[in-house]
Short mmCIF file of N, CA and C in Angstrom, two decimals:
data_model
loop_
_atom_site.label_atom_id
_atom_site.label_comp_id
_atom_site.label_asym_id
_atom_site.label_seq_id
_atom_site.Cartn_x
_atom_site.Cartn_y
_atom_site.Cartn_z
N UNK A 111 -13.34 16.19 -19.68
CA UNK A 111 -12.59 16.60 -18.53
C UNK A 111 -12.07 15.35 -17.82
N UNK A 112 -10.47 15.57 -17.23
CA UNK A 112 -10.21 14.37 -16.71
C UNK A 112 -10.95 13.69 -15.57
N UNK A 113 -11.07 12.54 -14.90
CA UNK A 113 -11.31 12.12 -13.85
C UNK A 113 -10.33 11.53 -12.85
N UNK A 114 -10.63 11.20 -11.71
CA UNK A 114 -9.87 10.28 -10.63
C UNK A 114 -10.43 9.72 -9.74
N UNK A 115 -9.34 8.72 -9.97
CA UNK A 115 -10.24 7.64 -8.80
C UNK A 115 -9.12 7.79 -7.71
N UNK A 116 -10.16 7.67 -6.42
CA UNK A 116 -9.10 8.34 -4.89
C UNK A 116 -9.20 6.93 -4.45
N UNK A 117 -8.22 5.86 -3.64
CA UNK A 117 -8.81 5.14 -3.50
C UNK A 117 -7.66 5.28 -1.81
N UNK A 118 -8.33 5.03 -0.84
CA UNK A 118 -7.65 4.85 0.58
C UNK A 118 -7.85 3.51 1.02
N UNK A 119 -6.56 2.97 1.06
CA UNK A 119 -7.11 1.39 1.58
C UNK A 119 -5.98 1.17 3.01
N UNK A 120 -6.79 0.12 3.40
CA UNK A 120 -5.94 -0.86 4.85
C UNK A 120 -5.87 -2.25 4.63
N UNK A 121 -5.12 -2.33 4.48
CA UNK A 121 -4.48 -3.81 3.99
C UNK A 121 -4.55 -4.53 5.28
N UNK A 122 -5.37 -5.80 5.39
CA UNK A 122 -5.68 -6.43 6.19
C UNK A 122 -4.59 -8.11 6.60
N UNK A 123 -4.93 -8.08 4.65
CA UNK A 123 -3.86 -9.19 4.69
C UNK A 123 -3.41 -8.83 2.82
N UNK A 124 -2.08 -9.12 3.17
CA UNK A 124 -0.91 -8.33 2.40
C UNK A 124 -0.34 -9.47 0.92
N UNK A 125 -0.92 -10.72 1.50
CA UNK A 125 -0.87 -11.89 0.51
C UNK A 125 -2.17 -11.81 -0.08
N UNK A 126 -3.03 -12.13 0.48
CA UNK A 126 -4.20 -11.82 -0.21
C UNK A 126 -4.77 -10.46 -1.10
N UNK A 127 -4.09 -9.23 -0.68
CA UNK A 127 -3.97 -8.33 -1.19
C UNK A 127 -3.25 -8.26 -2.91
N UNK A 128 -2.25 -8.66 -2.37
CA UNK A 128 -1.22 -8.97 -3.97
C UNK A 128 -1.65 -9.57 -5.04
N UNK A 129 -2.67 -10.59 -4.99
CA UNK A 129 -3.02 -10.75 -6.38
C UNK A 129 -4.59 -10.03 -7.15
N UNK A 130 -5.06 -9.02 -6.07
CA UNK A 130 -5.86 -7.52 -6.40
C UNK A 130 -4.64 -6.89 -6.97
N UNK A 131 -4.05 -6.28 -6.24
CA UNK A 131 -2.51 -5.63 -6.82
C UNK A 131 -2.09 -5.81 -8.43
N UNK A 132 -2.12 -7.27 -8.71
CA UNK A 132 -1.08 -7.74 -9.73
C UNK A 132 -2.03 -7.51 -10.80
N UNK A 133 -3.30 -7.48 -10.73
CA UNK A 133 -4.55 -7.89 -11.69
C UNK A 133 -5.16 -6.24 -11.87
N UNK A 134 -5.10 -5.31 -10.62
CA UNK A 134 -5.49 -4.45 -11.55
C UNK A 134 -4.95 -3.60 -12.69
N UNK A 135 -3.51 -2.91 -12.56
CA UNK A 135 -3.25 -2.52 -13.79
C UNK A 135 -3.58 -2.61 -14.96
N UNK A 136 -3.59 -3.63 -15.26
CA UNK A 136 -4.27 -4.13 -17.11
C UNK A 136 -5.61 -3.76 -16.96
N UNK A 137 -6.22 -3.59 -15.85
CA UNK A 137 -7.73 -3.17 -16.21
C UNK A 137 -7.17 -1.79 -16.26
N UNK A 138 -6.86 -0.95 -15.81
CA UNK A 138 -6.59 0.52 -16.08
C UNK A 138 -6.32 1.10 -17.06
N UNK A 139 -5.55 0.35 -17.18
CA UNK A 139 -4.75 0.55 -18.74
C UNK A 139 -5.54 0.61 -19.79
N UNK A 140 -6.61 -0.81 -19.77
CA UNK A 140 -7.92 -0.48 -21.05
C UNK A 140 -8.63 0.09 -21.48
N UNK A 141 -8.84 1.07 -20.04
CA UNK A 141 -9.83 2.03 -19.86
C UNK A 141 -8.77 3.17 -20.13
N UNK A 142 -8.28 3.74 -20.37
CA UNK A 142 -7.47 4.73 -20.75
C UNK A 142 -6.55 5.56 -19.81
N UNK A 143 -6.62 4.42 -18.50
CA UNK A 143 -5.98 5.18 -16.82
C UNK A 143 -4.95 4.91 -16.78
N UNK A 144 -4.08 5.58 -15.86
CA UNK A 144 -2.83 5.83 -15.45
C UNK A 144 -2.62 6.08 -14.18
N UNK A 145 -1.62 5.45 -13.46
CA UNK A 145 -1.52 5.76 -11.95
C UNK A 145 -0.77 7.10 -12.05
N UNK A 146 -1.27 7.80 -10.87
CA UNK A 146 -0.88 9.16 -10.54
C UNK A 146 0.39 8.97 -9.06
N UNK A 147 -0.58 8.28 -8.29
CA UNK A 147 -0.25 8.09 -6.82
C UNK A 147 -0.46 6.46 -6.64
N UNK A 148 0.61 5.76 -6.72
CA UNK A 148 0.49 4.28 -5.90
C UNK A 148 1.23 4.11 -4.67
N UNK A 149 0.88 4.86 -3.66
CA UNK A 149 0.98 4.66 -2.30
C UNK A 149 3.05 4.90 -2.23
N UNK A 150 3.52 5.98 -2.76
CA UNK A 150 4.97 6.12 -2.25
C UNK A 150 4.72 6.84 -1.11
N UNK A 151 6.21 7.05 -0.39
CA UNK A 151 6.37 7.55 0.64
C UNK A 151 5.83 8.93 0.95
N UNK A 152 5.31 9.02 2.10
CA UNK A 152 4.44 10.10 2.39
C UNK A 152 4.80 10.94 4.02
N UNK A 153 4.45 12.31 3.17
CA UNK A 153 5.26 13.56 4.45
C UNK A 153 4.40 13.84 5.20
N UNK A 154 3.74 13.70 6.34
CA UNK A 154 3.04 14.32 6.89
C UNK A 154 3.11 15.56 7.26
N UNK A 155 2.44 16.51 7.09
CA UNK A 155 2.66 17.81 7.07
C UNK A 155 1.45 18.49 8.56
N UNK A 156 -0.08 17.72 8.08
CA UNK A 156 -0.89 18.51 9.09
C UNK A 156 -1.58 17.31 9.03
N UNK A 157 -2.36 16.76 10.46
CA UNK A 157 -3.38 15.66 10.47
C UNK A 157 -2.79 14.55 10.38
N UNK A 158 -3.59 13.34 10.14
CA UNK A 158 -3.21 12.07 9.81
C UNK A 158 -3.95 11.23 9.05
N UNK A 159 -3.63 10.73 7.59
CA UNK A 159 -3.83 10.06 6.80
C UNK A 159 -4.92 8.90 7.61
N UNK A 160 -6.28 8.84 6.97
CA UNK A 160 -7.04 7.73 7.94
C UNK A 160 -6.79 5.93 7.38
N UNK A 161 -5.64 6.38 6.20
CA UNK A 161 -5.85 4.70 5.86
C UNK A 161 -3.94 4.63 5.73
N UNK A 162 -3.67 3.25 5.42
CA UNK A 162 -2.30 3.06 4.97
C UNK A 162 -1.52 3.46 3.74
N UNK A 163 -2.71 2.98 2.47
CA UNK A 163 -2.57 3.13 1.35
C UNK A 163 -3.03 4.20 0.46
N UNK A 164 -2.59 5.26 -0.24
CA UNK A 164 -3.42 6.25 -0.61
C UNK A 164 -2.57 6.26 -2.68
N UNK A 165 -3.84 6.10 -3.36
CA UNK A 165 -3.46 5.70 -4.46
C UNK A 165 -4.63 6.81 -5.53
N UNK A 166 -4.04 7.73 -6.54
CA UNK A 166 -4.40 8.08 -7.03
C UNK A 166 -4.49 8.09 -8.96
N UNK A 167 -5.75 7.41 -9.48
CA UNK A 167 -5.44 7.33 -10.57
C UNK A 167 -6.69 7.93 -11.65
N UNK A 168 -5.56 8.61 -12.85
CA UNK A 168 -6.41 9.30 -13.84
C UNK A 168 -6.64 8.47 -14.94
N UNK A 169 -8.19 9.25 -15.43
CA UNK A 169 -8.93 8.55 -16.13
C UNK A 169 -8.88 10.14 -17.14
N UNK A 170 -9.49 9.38 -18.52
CA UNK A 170 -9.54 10.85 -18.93
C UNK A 170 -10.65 11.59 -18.95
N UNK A 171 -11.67 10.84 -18.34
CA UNK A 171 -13.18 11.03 -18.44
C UNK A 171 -13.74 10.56 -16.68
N UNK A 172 -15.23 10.73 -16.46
CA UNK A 172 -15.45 10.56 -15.49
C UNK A 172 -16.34 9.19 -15.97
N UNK A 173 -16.38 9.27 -17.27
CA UNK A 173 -17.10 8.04 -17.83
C UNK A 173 -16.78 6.94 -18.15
N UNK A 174 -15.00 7.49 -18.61
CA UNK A 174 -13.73 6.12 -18.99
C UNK A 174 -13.48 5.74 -17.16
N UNK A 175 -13.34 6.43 -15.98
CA UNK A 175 -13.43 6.02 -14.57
C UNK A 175 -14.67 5.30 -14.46
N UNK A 176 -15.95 5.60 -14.91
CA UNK A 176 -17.19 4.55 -14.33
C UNK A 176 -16.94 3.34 -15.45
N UNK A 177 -16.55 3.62 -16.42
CA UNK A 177 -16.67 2.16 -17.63
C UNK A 177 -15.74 1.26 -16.44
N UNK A 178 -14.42 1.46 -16.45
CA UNK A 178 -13.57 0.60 -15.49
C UNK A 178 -13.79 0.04 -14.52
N UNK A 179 -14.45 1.21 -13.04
CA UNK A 179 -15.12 0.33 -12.00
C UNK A 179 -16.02 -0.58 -12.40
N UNK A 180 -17.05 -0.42 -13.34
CA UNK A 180 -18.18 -1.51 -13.94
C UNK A 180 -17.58 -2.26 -14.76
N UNK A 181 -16.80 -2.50 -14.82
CA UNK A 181 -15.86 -3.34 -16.09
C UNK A 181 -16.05 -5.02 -15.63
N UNK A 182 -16.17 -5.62 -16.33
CA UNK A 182 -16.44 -6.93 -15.70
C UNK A 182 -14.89 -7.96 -15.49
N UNK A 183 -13.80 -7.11 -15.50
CA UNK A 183 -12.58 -7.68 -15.80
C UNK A 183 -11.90 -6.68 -14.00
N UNK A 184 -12.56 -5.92 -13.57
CA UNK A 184 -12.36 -4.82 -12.77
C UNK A 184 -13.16 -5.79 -11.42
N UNK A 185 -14.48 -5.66 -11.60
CA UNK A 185 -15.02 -6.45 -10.89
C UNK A 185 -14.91 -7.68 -10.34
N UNK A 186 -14.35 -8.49 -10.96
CA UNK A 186 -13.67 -9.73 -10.92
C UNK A 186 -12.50 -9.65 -9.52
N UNK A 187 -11.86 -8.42 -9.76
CA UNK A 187 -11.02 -8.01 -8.94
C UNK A 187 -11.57 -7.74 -7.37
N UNK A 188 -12.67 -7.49 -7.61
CA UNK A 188 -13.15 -6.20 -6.16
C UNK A 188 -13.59 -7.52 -5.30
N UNK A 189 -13.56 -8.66 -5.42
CA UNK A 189 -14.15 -9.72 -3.99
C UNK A 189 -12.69 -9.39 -3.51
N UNK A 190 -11.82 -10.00 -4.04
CA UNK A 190 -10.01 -10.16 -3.63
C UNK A 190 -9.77 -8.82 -2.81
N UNK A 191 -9.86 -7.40 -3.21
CA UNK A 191 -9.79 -6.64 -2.37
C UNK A 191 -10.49 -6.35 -1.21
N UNK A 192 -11.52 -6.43 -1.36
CA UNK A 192 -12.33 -6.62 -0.13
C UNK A 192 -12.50 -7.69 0.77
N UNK A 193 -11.71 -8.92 0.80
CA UNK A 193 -11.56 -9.64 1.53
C UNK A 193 -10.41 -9.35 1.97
N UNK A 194 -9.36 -9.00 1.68
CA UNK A 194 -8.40 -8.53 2.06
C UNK A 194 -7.53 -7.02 2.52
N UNK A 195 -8.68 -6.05 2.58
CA UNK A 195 -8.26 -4.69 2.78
C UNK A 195 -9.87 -4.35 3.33
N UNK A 196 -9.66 -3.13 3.83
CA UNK A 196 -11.08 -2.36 3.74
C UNK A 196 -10.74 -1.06 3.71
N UNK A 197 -11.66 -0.18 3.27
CA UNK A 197 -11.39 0.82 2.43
C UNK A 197 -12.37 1.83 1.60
N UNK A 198 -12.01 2.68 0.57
CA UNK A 198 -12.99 3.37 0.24
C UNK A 198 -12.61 3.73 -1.15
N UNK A 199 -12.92 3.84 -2.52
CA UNK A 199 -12.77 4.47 -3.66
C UNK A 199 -13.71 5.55 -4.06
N UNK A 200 -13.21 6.62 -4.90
CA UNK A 200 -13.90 7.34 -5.06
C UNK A 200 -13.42 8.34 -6.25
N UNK A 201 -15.01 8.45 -7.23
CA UNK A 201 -14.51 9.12 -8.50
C UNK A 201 -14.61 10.49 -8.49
N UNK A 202 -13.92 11.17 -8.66
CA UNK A 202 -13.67 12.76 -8.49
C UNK A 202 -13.13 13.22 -9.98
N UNK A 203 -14.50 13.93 -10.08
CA UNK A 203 -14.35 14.95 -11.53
C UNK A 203 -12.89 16.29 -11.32
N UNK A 204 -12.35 16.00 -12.52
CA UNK A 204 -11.60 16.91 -12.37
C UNK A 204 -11.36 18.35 -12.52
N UNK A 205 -10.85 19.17 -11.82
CA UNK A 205 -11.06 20.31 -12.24
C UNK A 205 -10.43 21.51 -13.72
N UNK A 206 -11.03 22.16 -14.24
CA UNK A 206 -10.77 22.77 -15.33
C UNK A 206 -10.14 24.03 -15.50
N UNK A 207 -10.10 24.67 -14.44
CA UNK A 207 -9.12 25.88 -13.74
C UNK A 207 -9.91 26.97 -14.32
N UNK A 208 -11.50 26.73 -14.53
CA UNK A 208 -12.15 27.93 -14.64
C UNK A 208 -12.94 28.02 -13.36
#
């Protein structure tokens, strides 16, 4: 069953941010992910979004999503974002429409 990773971020600093940015794709990609949602323009309809950035990406597994976050090529990545954003990720099993 597919997975996703939800990830809501606030970009703190936007240079320092960019080379998290530039570096993760190729980890995604290895793991068998695909961006769904990389933060385009957004309608507000009801409420308000609690972060800036709202980025959604599929995995095809909830296991190919944990191999990636634990990935040591992934990790490498996560000081750079977190010095520079704060935020929240999160893996969400997908649903099967039964």
């Amino acid at each position: 069953m597919k997975a996703y990773v939800l990830a809501l971020i606030d970009v703190k600093d936007p240079q320092g941010y960019a080379a998290y940015a530039q570096g993760v794709p190729a980890t995604i990609a290895a793991h068998g992910g695909r961006y769904i949602v990389r933060n385009g323009p957004k309608t507000p309809c009801e409420g308000t979004l609690p972060t800036d950035r709202v980025v959604v990406i599929e995995f095809p597994s909830v296991e190919k999503a944990r191999a990636w976050y634990g990935s040591d090529e992934y990790q490498a990545l996560v000081p750079i974002r977190q010095a520079a954003a704060q935020g929240s990720l999160t893996i969400i099993e997908g649903w099967s429409g039964q």
